[in-house]
PDB file of C-alpha atoms in Angstrom:
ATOM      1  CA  UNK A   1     127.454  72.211  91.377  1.00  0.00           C
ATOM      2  CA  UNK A   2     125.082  72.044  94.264  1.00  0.00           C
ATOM      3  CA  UNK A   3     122.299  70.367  94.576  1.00  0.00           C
ATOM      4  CA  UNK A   4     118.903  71.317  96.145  1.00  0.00           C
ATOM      5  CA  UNK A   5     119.708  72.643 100.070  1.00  0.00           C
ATOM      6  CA  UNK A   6     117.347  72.660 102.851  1.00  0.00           C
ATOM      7  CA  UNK A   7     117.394  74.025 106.365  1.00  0.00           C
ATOM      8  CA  UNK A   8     117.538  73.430 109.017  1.00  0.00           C
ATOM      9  CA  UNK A   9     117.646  69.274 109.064  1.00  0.00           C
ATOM     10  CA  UNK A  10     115.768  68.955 112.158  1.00  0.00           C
ATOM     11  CA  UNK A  11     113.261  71.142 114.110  1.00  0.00           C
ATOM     12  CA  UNK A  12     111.402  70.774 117.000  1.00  0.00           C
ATOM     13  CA  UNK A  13     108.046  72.590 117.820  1.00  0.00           C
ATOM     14  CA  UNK A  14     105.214  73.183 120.110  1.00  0.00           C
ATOM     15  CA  UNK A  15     101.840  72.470 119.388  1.00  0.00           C
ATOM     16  CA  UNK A  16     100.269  76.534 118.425  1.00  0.00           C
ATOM     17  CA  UNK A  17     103.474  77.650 117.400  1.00  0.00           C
ATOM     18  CA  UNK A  18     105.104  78.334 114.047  1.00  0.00           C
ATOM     19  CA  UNK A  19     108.008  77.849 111.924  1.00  0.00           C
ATOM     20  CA  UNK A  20     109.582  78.628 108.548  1.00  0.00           C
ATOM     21  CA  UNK A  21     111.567  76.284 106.365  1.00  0.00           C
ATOM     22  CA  UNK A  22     114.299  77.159 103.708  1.00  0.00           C
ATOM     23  CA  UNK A  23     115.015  75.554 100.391  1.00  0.00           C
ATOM     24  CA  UNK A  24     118.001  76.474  97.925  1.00  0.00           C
ATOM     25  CA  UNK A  25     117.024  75.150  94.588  1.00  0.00           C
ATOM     26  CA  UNK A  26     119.727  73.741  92.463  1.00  0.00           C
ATOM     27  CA  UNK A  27     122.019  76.077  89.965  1.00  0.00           C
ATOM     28  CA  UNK A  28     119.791  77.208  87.251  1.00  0.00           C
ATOM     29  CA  UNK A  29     116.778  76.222  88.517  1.00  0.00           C
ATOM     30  CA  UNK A  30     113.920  78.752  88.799  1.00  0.00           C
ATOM     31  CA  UNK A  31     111.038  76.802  89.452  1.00  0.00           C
ATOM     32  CA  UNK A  32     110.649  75.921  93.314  1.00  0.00           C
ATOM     33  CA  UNK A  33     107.892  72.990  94.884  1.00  0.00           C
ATOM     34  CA  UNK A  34     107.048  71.849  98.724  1.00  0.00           C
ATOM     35  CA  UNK A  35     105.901  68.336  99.509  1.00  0.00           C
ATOM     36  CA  UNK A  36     105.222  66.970 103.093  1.00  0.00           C
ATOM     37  CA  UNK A  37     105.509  63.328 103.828  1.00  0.00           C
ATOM     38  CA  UNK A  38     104.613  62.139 106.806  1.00  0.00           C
ATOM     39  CA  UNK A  39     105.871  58.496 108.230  1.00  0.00           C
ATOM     40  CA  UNK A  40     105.157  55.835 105.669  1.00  0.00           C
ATOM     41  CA  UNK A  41     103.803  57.616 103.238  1.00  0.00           C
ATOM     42  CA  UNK A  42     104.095  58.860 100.010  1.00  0.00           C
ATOM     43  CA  UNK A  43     105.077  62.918  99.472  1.00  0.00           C
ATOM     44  CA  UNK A  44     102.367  64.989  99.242  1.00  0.00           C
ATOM     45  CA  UNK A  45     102.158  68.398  97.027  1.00  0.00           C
ATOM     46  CA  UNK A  46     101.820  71.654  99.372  1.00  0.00           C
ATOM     47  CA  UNK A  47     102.521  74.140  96.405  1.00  0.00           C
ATOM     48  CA  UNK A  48     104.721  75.592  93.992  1.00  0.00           C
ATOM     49  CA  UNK A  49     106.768  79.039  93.410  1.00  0.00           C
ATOM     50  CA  UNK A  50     107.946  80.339  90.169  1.00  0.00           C
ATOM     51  CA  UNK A  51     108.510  84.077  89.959  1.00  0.00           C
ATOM     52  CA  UNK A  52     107.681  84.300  93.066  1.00  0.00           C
ATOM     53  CA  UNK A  53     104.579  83.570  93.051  1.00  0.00           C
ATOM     54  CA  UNK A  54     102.152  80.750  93.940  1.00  0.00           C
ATOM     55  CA  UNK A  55     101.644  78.543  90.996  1.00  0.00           C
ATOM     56  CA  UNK A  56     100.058  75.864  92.683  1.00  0.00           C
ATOM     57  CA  UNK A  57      98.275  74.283  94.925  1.00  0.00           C
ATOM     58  CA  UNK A  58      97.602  70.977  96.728  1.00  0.00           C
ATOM     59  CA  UNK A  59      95.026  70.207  99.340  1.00  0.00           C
ATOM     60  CA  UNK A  60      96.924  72.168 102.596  1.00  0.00           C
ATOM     61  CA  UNK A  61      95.210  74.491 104.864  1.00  0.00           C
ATOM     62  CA  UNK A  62      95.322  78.158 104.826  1.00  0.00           C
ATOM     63  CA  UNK A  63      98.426  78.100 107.618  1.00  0.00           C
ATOM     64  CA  UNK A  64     100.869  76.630 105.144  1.00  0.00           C
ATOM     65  CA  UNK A  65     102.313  79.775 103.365  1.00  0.00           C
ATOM     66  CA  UNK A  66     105.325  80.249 101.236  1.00  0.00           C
ATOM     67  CA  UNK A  67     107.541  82.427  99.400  1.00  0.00           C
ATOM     68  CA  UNK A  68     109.806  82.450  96.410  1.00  0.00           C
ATOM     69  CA  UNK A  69     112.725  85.402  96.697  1.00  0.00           C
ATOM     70  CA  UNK A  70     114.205  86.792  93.772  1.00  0.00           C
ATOM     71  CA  UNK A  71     116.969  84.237  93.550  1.00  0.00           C
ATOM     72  CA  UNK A  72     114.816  81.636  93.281  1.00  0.00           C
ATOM     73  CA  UNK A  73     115.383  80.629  97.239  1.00  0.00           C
ATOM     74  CA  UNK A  74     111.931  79.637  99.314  1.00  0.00           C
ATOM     75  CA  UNK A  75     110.476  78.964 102.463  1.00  0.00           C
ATOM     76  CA  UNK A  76     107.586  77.153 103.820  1.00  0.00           C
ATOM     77  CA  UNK A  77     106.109  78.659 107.068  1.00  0.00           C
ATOM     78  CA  UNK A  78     103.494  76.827 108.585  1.00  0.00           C
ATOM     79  CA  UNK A  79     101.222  78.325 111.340  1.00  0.00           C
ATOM     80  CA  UNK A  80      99.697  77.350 114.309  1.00  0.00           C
ATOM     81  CA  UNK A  81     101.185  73.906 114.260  1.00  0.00           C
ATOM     82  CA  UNK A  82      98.964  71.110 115.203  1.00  0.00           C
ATOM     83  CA  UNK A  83     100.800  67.230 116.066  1.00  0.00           C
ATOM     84  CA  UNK A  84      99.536  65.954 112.850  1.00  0.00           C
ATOM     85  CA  UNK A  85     102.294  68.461 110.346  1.00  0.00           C
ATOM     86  CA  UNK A  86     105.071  66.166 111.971  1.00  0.00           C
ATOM     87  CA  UNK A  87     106.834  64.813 109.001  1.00  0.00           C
ATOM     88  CA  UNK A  88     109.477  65.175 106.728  1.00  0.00           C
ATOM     89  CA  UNK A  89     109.220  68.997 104.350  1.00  0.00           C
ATOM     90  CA  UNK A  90     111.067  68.111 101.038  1.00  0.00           C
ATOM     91  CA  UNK A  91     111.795  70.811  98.535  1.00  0.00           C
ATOM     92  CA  UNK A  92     112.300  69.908  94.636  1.00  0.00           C
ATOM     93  CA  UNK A  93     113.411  72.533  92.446  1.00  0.00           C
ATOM     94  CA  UNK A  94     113.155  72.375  88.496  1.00  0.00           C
ATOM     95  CA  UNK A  95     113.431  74.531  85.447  1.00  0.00           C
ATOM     96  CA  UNK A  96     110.539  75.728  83.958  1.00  0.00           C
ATOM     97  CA  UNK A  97     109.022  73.671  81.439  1.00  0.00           C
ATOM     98  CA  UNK A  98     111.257  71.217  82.233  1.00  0.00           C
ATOM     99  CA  UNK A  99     109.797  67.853  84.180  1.00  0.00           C
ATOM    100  CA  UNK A 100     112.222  66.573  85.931  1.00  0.00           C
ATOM    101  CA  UNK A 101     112.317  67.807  89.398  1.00  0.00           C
ATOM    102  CA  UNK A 102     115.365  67.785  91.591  1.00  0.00           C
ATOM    103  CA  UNK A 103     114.620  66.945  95.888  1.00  0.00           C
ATOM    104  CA  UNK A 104     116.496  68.301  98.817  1.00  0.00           C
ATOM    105  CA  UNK A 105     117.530  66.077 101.891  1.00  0.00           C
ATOM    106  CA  UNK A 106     114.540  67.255 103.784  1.00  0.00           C
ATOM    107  CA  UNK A 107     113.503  69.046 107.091  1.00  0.00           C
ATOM    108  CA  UNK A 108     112.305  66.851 109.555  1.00  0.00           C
ATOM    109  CA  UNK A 109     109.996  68.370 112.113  1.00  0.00           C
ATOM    110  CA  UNK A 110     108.474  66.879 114.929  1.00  0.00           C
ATOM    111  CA  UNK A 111     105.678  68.855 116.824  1.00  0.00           C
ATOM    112  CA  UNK A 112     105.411  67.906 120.394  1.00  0.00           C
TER     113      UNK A 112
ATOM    114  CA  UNK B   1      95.257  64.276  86.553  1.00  0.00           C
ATOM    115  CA  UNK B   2      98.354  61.255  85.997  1.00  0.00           C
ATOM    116  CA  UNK B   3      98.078  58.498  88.501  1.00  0.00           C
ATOM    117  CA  UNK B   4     100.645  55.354  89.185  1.00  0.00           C
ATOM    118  CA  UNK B   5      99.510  52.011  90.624  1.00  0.00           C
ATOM    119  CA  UNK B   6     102.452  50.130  92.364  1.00  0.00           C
ATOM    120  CA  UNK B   7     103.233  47.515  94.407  1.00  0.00           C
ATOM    121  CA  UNK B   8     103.190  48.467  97.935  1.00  0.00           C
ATOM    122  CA  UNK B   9     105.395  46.370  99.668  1.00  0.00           C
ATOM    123  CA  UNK B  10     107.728  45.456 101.679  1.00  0.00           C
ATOM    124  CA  UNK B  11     109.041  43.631  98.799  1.00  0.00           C
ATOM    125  CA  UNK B  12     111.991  41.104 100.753  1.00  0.00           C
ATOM    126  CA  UNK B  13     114.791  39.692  98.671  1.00  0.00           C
ATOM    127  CA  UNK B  14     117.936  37.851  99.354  1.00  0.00           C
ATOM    128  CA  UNK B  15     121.040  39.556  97.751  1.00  0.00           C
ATOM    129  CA  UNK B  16     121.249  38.793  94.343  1.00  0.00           C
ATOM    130  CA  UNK B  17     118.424  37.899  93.484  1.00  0.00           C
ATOM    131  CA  UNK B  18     115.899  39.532  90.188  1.00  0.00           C
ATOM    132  CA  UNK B  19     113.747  42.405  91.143  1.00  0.00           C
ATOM    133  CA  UNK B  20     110.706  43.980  89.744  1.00  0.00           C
ATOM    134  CA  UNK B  21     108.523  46.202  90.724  1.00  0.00           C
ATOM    135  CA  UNK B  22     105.817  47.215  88.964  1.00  0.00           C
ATOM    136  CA  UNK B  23     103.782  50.102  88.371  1.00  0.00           C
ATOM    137  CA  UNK B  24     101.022  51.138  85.681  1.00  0.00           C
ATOM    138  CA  UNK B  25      99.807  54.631  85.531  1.00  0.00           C
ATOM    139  CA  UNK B  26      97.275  56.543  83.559  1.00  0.00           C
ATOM    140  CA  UNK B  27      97.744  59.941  82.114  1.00  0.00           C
ATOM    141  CA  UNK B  28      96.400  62.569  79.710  1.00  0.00           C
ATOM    142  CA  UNK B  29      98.717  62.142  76.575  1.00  0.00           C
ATOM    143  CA  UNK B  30     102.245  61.034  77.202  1.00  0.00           C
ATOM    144  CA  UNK B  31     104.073  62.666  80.173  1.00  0.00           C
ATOM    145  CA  UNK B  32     107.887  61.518  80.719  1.00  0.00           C
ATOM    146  CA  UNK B  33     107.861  58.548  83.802  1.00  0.00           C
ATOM    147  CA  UNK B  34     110.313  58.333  86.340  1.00  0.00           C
ATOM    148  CA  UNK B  35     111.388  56.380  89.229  1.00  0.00           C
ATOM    149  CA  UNK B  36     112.460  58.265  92.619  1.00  0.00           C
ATOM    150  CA  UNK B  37     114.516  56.366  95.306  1.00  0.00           C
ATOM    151  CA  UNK B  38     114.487  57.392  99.147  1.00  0.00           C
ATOM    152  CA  UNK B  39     116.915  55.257 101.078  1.00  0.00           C
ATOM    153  CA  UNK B  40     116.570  55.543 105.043  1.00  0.00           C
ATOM    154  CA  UNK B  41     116.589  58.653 106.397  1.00  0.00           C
ATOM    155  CA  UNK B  42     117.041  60.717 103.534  1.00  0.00           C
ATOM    156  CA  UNK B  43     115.132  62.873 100.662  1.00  0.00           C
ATOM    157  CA  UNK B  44     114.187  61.855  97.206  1.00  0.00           C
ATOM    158  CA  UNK B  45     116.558  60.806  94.315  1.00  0.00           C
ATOM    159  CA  UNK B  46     115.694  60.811  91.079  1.00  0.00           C
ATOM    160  CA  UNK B  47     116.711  56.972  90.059  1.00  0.00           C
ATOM    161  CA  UNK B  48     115.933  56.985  86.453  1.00  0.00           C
ATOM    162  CA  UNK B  49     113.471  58.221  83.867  1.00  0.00           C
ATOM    163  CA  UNK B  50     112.543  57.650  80.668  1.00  0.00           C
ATOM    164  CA  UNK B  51     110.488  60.562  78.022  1.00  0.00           C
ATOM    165  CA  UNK B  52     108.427  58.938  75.071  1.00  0.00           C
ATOM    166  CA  UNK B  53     106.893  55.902  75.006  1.00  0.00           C
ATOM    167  CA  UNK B  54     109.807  52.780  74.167  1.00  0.00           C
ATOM    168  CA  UNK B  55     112.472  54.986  75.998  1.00  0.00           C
ATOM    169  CA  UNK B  56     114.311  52.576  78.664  1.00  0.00           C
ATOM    170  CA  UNK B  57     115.438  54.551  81.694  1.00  0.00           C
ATOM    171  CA  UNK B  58     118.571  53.201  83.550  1.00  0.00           C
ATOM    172  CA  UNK B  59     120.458  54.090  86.187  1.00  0.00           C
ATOM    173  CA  UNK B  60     122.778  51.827  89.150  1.00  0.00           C
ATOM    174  CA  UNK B  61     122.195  48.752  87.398  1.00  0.00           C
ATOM    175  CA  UNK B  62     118.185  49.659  87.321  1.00  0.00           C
ATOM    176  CA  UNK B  63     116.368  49.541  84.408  1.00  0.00           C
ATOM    177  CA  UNK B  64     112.534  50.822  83.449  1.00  0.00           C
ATOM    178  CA  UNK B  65     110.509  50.256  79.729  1.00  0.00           C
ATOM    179  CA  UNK B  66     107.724  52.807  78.771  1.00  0.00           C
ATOM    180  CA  UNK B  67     105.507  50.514  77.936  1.00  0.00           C
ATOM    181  CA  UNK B  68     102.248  52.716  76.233  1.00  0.00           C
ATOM    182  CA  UNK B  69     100.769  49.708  74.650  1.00  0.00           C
ATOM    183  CA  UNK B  70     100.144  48.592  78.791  1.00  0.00           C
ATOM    184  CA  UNK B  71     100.718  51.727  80.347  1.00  0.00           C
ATOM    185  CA  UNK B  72     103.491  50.554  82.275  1.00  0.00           C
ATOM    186  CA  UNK B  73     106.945  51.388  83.937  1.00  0.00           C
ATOM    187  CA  UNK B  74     108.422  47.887  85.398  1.00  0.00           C
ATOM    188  CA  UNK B  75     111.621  48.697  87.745  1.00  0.00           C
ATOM    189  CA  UNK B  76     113.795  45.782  87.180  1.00  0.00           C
ATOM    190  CA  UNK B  77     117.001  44.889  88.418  1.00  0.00           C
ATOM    191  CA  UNK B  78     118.620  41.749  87.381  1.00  0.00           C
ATOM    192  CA  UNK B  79     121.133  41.109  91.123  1.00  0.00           C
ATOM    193  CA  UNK B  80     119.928  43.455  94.158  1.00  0.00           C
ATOM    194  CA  UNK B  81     122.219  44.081  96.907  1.00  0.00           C
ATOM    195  CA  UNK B  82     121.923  44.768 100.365  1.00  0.00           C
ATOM    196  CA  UNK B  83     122.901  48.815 100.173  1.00  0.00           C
ATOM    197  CA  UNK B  84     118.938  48.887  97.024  1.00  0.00           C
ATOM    198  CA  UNK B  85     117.128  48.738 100.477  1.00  0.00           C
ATOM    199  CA  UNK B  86     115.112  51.954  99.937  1.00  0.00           C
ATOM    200  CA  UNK B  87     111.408  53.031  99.403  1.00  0.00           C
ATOM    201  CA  UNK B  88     110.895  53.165  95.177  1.00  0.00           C
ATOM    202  CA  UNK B  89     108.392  55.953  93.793  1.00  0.00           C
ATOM    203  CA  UNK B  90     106.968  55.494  90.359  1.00  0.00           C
ATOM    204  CA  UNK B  91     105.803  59.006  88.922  1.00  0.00           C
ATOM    205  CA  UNK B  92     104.739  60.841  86.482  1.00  0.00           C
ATOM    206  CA  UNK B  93     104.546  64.254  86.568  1.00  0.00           C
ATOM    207  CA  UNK B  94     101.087  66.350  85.780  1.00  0.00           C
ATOM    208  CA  UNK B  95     100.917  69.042  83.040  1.00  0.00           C
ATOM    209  CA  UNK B  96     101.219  71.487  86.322  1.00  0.00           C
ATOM    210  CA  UNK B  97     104.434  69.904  86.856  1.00  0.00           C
ATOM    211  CA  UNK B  98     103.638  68.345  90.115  1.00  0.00           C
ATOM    212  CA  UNK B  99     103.916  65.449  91.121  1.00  0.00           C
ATOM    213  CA  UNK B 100     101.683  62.847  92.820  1.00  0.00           C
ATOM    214  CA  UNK B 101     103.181  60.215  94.917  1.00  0.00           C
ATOM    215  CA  UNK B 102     101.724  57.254  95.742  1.00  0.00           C
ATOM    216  CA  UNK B 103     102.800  55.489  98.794  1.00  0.00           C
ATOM    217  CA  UNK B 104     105.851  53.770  97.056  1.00  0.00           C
ATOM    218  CA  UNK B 105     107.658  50.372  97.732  1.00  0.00           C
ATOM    219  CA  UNK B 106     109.082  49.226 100.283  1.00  0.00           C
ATOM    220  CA  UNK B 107     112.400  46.847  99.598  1.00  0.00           C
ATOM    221  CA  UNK B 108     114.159  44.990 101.739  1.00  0.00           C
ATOM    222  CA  UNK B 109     116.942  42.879 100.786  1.00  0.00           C
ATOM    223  CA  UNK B 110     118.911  40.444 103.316  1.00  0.00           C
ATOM    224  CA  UNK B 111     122.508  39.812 103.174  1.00  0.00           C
TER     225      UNK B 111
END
């Protein structure tokens, strides 16, 4: 059974440009949320997908965007990055009304 | 919204030796708790959780009370070793089903 997949593991970007992030959610799961955590600290809640559509919503800016397809896979893209969305993009996937969520390994992106 | 207070860290321990680390949170009613792990370099696991208040999580020799009389969730281990060296997130989930991190616990432990 796999778990929760993310690609790719490691990204390097530009400062202006943009870039999309993929998330498998685990068998079963249908319920898909995006949490950046940048160096030392805790993760932090972008949003959520479920039916694909935005559930909710933390405090992120306008150029984070996502989408849920209809087998429950996601992706993150993030506009016009600036230095400061280096950091590590986990994905957790869960079952609805279920709490327990499930994380990927994590994309890593570094904006130069 | 649920909140934790924890220990920030870095927490340094010599193999073997007791471990807690504590962590209080509030919350509207009583939401399952849980402990994530994140050793170096890698994602989130889910360590160990517990649902209803008296529950004790464990998991890898780890083991967590929900205490709702002091609103805690104590991560206790009674002999660390050197491969526990990891960051330790105590969480509870919101209604919404996110979750809010707080900056978690470091742990060292030396051989």
């Amino acid at each position: 059974d796999a778990g929760v997949t993310q690609s790719p593991t490691h990204l390097i970007k530009t400062r202006g440009q943009q870039v999309t992030l993929r998330c498998s959610p685990k068998s079963g799961h249908d319920t898909v949320s995006w949490y950046q955590q940048a160096l030392g600290q805790g993760p932090q809640f972008i949003f959520q997908y479920y039916e694909e559509e935005e559930r909710q919503r933390g405090n992120f800016p306008d150029r984070f965007s996502g989408h849920q397809f209809p087998n429950y896979s996601s992706e993150l893209n993030v506009n016009a990055l600036l230095l400061g969305d280096s950091a590590l993009y986990l994905c957790a996937s869960s079952s609805q009304g279920q709490e327990t969520q499930y994380f990927g390994p994590g994309t890593r992106l570094l904006v130069l | 919204g649920n909140s934790v207070t924890q220990m920030e860290g870095p927490v340094t321990l010599s193999e073997e030796a007791f471990l807690t680390i504590n962590c209080t949170y509030t919350a509207t009613g009583y939401p399952s708790l849980f402990w994530y792990v994140q050793y170096p370099g890698e994602g989130l696991q889910l360590l160990l959780k517990a649902t209803k208040a008296d529950d004790k999580g464990s998991n890898k020799g780890f083991e967590a009370t929900y205490r709702k009389e002091t609103t805690s969730f104590h991560l206790e281990k009674g002999s660390v070793q050197v491969s526990d060296s990891a960051v330790y997130f105590c969480a509870p989930p919101n209604r919404d089903d996110k979750i809010i991190f707080g900056k978690g616990t470091r742990l060292h432990i030396l051989p």
